[in-house]
Amino acid sequence: MGTRRKYLDIVWIVLLAIIMGTVLILLCGANPLEAYAMFFGGVFGNLNGFCEIFVKATPLILTGLGCAVAFRTGFFNIGAEGQFYIGAIAAAMVSLTFTQVPGGFRIVLSIAAGFIGGGIWALIAAVMKSKFGISEIIVTIMLNYIAINILGIAVRTFLMDPAGSVPQSARIDREATFSYLMPPTTLHGGIFVAVAAVVLIWILMEKTKFGYEMKVVGMNKHGASCNGISVLKNIVLSAFLSGGLAGIAGVIEVIAVQKKLIEGISSECGYTAVLIALIAGNRPWGVLAASLAFAAMQVGANSMQRQLGVPSALVSILIGFVVLLILGRKVFRLLPLKKKNKEV
């Protein structure tokens, strides 16, 4: 019965999302059939559009995984945006400083530095929560603004391109960046890093003692403590892992997409990651699917905007609508199931 209820909820959520999308398109003065044709044409009509889905999904997968790991442990990490920025700064520093190191090894060093930097940035909130009882939601949100402004200072001072006057770093050597897999598209090897992270996090969460303890802590901290599971250890480790994954997303954006450090580099994917994790139910494979779906919606919406003038912000409205439906599905059932007659 539970499985049936779950699939019925999914069907109704999708149908309501389509209806809402149609209404929004009509309000924009466009023909829904023509708009949907442009939408799917932008996604599947050419190789560049199709590959762009994976490019946009890569940072969402990593930041979404980070949020999912933290949420499963009861640590509400809203700071993936700031952790993304710290990872990006770390990647730029490594790539531009250690120019004598071979390119492939420099990529590995950049990923490691971004993971550690993002993890430490998340640890600040974990320590403040565990030691002083300060809400991690407030701390991680405030740390986002700090990280964003640190990047702004970096690209104007010690990481600014000495040959230019624009607030951005110098371009990273080609040998220290991910190359494009299918030119002329911008598809890069970062997607393999993201998928590998999904597999590793799934194994960690579902097949190891550590993952089991993290989930127990998330479900009932008092019960976990009574059974000898360290709540503090699991929250700290999950926070570090969560921030590290978001940091890797920042690394890939620097060394695979932009090839330099710039302001606004994340396009706010760290905030979108919270929605991705919620839609996915904090499950790794769900994060992968939700990220790809969101990226496809972005690509399709951009196509509609270019050709019909339908604002691409429509996607953000739909995502928010879907999240509200998912969060409220247990309170407001969309299709009540018939109750079995009780035997007398």
XYZ file of C-alpha atoms in Angstrom:
344
model
C 0.000 0.000 0.000
C 2.865 2.369 0.837
C 4.478 1.861 -2.559
C 1.189 2.477 -4.336
C 0.664 5.673 -2.348
C 4.173 6.827 -3.226
C 3.731 6.355 -6.973
C 0.305 8.000 -6.941
C 1.824 11.021 -5.210
C 4.550 11.226 -7.870
C 2.005 11.055 -10.709
C -0.154 13.769 -9.203
C 2.796 16.032 -8.421
C 3.982 15.754 -12.037
C 0.488 16.457 -13.393
C 0.018 19.483 -11.140
C 3.451 20.786 -12.128
C 2.514 20.500 -15.819
C -0.769 22.321 -15.162
C 1.035 25.055 -13.245
C 3.611 25.367 -16.047
C 0.849 25.671 -18.625
C -0.878 28.402 -16.620
C 2.384 30.348 -16.277
C 3.076 30.074 -20.011
C -0.429 31.369 -20.776
C 0.099 34.285 -18.391
C 3.229 35.139 -20.368
C 1.066 35.380 -23.511
C 2.616 32.350 -25.256
C 1.105 29.245 -26.814
C 1.696 26.301 -24.404
C 2.024 23.736 -27.210
C 4.560 25.876 -29.030
C 6.400 26.610 -25.774
C 6.637 22.927 -24.867
C 7.862 22.151 -28.378
C 10.630 24.742 -27.941
C 11.349 23.351 -24.484
C 11.907 19.763 -25.625
C 13.613 20.975 -28.784
C 16.150 22.833 -26.654
C 16.773 19.731 -24.543
C 16.828 16.982 -27.174
C 16.900 18.870 -30.460
C 20.669 19.266 -30.698
C 23.832 17.810 -29.188
C 24.932 21.051 -27.586
C 21.677 21.435 -25.649
C 21.712 17.807 -24.539
C 25.329 17.977 -23.327
C 24.587 21.226 -21.517
C 22.277 19.254 -19.212
C 25.241 17.336 -17.805
C 27.341 20.485 -17.524
C 24.663 22.235 -15.460
C 23.863 19.097 -13.461
C 27.438 18.454 -12.295
C 27.628 21.144 -9.557
C 24.027 20.418 -8.549
C 24.817 16.731 -8.039
C 27.801 17.463 -5.798
C 26.192 20.218 -3.740
C 22.922 18.253 -3.568
C 24.822 15.214 -2.276
C 26.465 17.392 0.318
C 23.128 18.678 1.581
C 21.621 15.177 1.531
C 24.439 13.727 3.659
C 24.073 16.489 6.235
C 20.273 16.325 6.314
C 20.310 12.557 6.868
C 22.318 13.157 10.049
C 20.068 15.931 11.289
C 22.587 18.657 10.450
C 20.719 21.263 8.405
C 23.494 22.571 6.192
C 22.223 25.601 4.269
C 25.782 26.662 3.532
C 26.587 24.738 0.352
C 26.854 28.071 -1.450
C 29.638 29.305 0.812
C 31.394 25.927 0.785
C 31.244 26.014 -3.022
C 32.996 29.408 -2.981
C 35.701 28.216 -0.593
C 36.345 25.198 -2.819
C 36.596 27.481 -5.851
C 39.088 29.760 -4.094
C 41.183 26.766 -3.007
C 41.232 25.401 -6.559
C 42.355 28.728 -8.014
C 45.085 29.118 -5.425
C 46.484 25.632 -6.049
C 46.224 25.843 -9.831
C 47.824 29.278 -10.080
C 50.485 28.787 -7.397
C 51.900 25.337 -8.103
C 52.515 25.889 -11.791
C 55.561 23.614 -11.763
C 53.438 20.608 -10.760
C 52.272 18.419 -13.686
C 48.726 19.165 -14.853
C 47.064 15.889 -13.868
C 48.528 15.937 -10.372
C 47.574 19.605 -10.020
C 43.962 18.679 -10.783
C 44.059 16.066 -8.004
C 45.608 18.617 -5.619
C 42.906 21.151 -6.522
C 40.125 18.652 -5.811
C 41.728 17.675 -2.503
C 42.210 21.325 -1.496
C 38.609 22.174 -2.408
C 37.289 19.199 -0.440
C 39.291 20.096 2.651
C 38.463 23.807 2.369
C 34.735 23.232 1.968
C 34.758 20.652 4.752
C 36.478 22.974 7.207
C 34.050 25.767 6.309
C 31.136 23.465 7.222
C 32.912 22.328 10.395
C 32.686 25.866 11.770
C 28.898 25.532 11.968
C 29.105 21.953 13.328
C 31.422 22.997 16.163
C 29.319 26.032 17.038
C 26.215 23.836 17.159
C 27.764 21.064 19.242
C 29.729 23.279 21.650
C 27.539 26.361 22.004
C 24.103 25.209 20.814
C 23.971 27.813 18.042
C 21.650 26.936 15.159
C 23.584 25.598 12.186
C 20.991 27.117 9.851
C 21.861 30.654 10.954
C 25.605 29.987 11.030
C 25.778 28.368 7.580
C 23.713 31.139 6.017
C 25.994 33.796 7.532
C 29.074 31.862 6.394
C 27.718 31.997 2.840
C 27.966 35.784 2.810
C 31.432 35.681 4.340
C 32.699 33.231 1.708
C 31.185 35.231 -1.152
C 32.919 38.388 0.055
C 36.210 36.573 0.622
C 36.130 35.588 -3.046
C 35.357 39.183 -3.972
C 38.411 40.339 -2.034
C 40.576 37.548 -3.517
C 39.864 38.445 -7.144
C 40.665 42.088 -6.397
C 43.896 41.464 -4.500
C 46.092 38.375 -4.202
C 44.321 36.314 -6.911
C 43.642 39.126 -9.377
C 45.058 38.709 -12.864
C 48.133 41.017 -12.888
C 47.732 41.518 -16.619
C 44.159 42.799 -16.412
C 41.933 45.289 -14.595
C 38.802 43.112 -14.239
C 38.159 41.478 -10.821
C 39.037 37.907 -11.799
C 42.023 35.592 -11.603
C 44.440 34.747 -14.381
C 43.422 31.930 -16.700
C 44.465 28.481 -15.483
C 46.867 26.485 -17.671
C 45.105 24.146 -20.050
C 46.999 21.131 -18.726
C 45.576 21.743 -15.230
C 41.953 21.869 -16.381
C 39.407 19.308 -17.522
C 39.315 19.113 -21.306
C 36.072 19.003 -23.276
C 34.894 15.490 -24.046
C 32.799 16.236 -27.124
C 33.879 19.485 -28.821
C 32.340 21.854 -29.747
C 30.085 21.151 -26.738
C 31.236 22.152 -23.248
C 30.744 18.671 -21.786
C 33.699 17.964 -19.488
C 35.058 15.198 -17.288
C 33.594 16.685 -14.128
C 30.414 14.684 -14.706
C 32.386 11.496 -14.018
C 33.569 12.940 -10.702
C 29.953 13.739 -9.790
C 28.647 10.274 -10.701
C 31.544 8.632 -8.823
C 30.598 10.718 -5.786
C 27.001 9.467 -6.029
C 28.198 5.845 -6.039
C 30.607 6.375 -3.144
C 28.058 8.231 -1.004
C 25.445 5.531 -1.690
C 27.891 2.829 -0.572
C 28.843 4.889 2.475
C 25.247 5.594 3.527
C 23.694 2.226 2.727
C 26.461 -0.361 3.100
C 28.707 0.790 5.951
C 28.499 1.068 9.723
C 29.350 4.760 9.506
C 26.397 5.421 7.216
C 24.076 3.458 9.489
C 25.193 5.451 12.527
C 24.695 8.726 10.646
C 21.122 7.785 9.785
C 20.374 6.679 13.356
C 21.670 9.996 14.690
C 19.463 11.809 12.186
C 16.373 9.880 13.218
C 16.820 10.003 16.994
C 19.839 11.591 18.656
C 18.820 10.518 22.154
C 18.239 6.933 21.042
C 21.561 6.885 19.217
C 23.399 8.156 22.294
C 21.748 5.536 24.509
C 23.006 2.829 22.145
C 26.605 3.975 22.270
C 26.650 5.976 19.030
C 28.528 9.257 19.281
C 26.192 12.036 18.162
C 28.956 14.649 18.140
C 31.320 12.521 16.034
C 28.700 11.743 13.419
C 27.482 15.329 13.126
C 31.040 16.625 12.766
C 31.998 13.998 10.174
C 28.803 14.449 8.177
C 29.291 18.234 8.201
C 32.871 17.866 6.959
C 31.806 15.433 4.222
C 28.881 17.670 3.253
C 31.036 20.776 2.958
C 33.755 18.838 1.149
C 31.367 17.695 -1.573
C 30.150 21.260 -2.103
C 33.785 22.370 -2.192
C 34.528 19.882 -4.987
C 31.653 21.418 -6.954
C 33.438 24.763 -6.708
C 36.696 23.176 -7.838
C 35.106 21.688 -10.958
C 33.441 24.960 -11.852
C 36.857 26.649 -11.768
C 38.974 24.038 -13.559
C 36.366 22.694 -15.983
C 33.915 25.479 -16.866
C 35.284 28.964 -16.186
C 39.016 28.072 -16.237
C 39.517 30.999 -13.840
C 38.057 32.428 -10.657
C 35.307 35.008 -11.074
C 32.639 36.607 -8.927
C 29.217 34.935 -8.871
C 30.815 31.700 -10.024
C 28.229 29.386 -8.466
C 25.085 30.835 -10.103
C 23.492 30.149 -6.677
C 23.563 26.370 -7.185
C 24.405 26.011 -3.489
C 20.931 27.266 -2.610
C 19.320 25.133 -5.314
C 21.088 22.128 -3.774
C 18.819 22.358 -0.716
C 15.785 21.929 -2.962
C 17.486 19.109 -4.879
C 18.148 17.218 -1.634
C 14.554 17.705 -0.456
C 13.096 16.550 -3.779
C 15.410 13.516 -3.728
C 14.430 12.541 -0.200
C 18.126 12.868 0.754
C 18.998 9.760 -1.267
C 22.090 9.731 -3.516
C 20.455 8.272 -6.619
C 17.517 10.599 -6.123
C 19.936 13.537 -6.046
C 21.393 12.392 -9.374
C 17.944 12.124 -10.978
C 16.671 15.409 -9.513
C 19.811 17.277 -10.603
C 19.557 16.014 -14.170
C 15.844 16.887 -14.263
C 16.472 20.386 -12.919
C 19.318 20.955 -15.378
C 17.117 19.761 -18.257
C 14.418 22.204 -17.159
C 16.960 25.029 -17.143
C 18.181 24.179 -20.645
C 14.628 23.862 -21.987
C 13.508 27.072 -20.285
C 16.436 28.983 -21.770
C 15.374 27.731 -25.203
C 11.816 28.971 -24.602
C 13.111 32.337 -23.475
C 15.346 32.788 -26.534
C 12.697 31.799 -29.054
C 9.393 32.813 -27.480
C 10.297 35.317 -24.791
C 8.931 33.107 -21.991
C 10.996 34.001 -18.882
C 13.338 31.221 -17.755
C 12.431 32.173 -14.159
C 9.394 29.975 -14.761
C 11.616 27.009 -13.816
C 12.343 28.435 -10.369
C 8.633 28.929 -9.755
C 7.899 25.341 -10.785
C 10.685 23.934 -8.619
C 9.371 25.834 -5.602
C 5.855 24.589 -6.363
C 7.064 20.980 -6.590
C 8.975 21.259 -3.308
C 5.848 22.571 -1.562
C 3.849 19.649 -2.941
C 6.473 17.150 -1.792
C 6.731 18.623 1.698
C 2.962 18.799 2.045
C 2.023 15.461 0.503
C 1.682 13.714 3.863
C -0.618 16.404 5.232
C -2.733 17.092 2.167
C -3.151 13.821 0.304
C -3.905 14.511 -3.343
C -5.755 11.278 -4.002
C -7.151 9.492 -0.935
C -7.003 5.738 -1.146
C -10.055 3.666 -0.343
C -9.889 2.202 3.122
C -10.356 -1.477 3.506
C -13.545 -2.482 5.226
C -12.832 -3.599 8.754
C -13.830 -7.116 9.567
C -16.381 -7.345 12.328
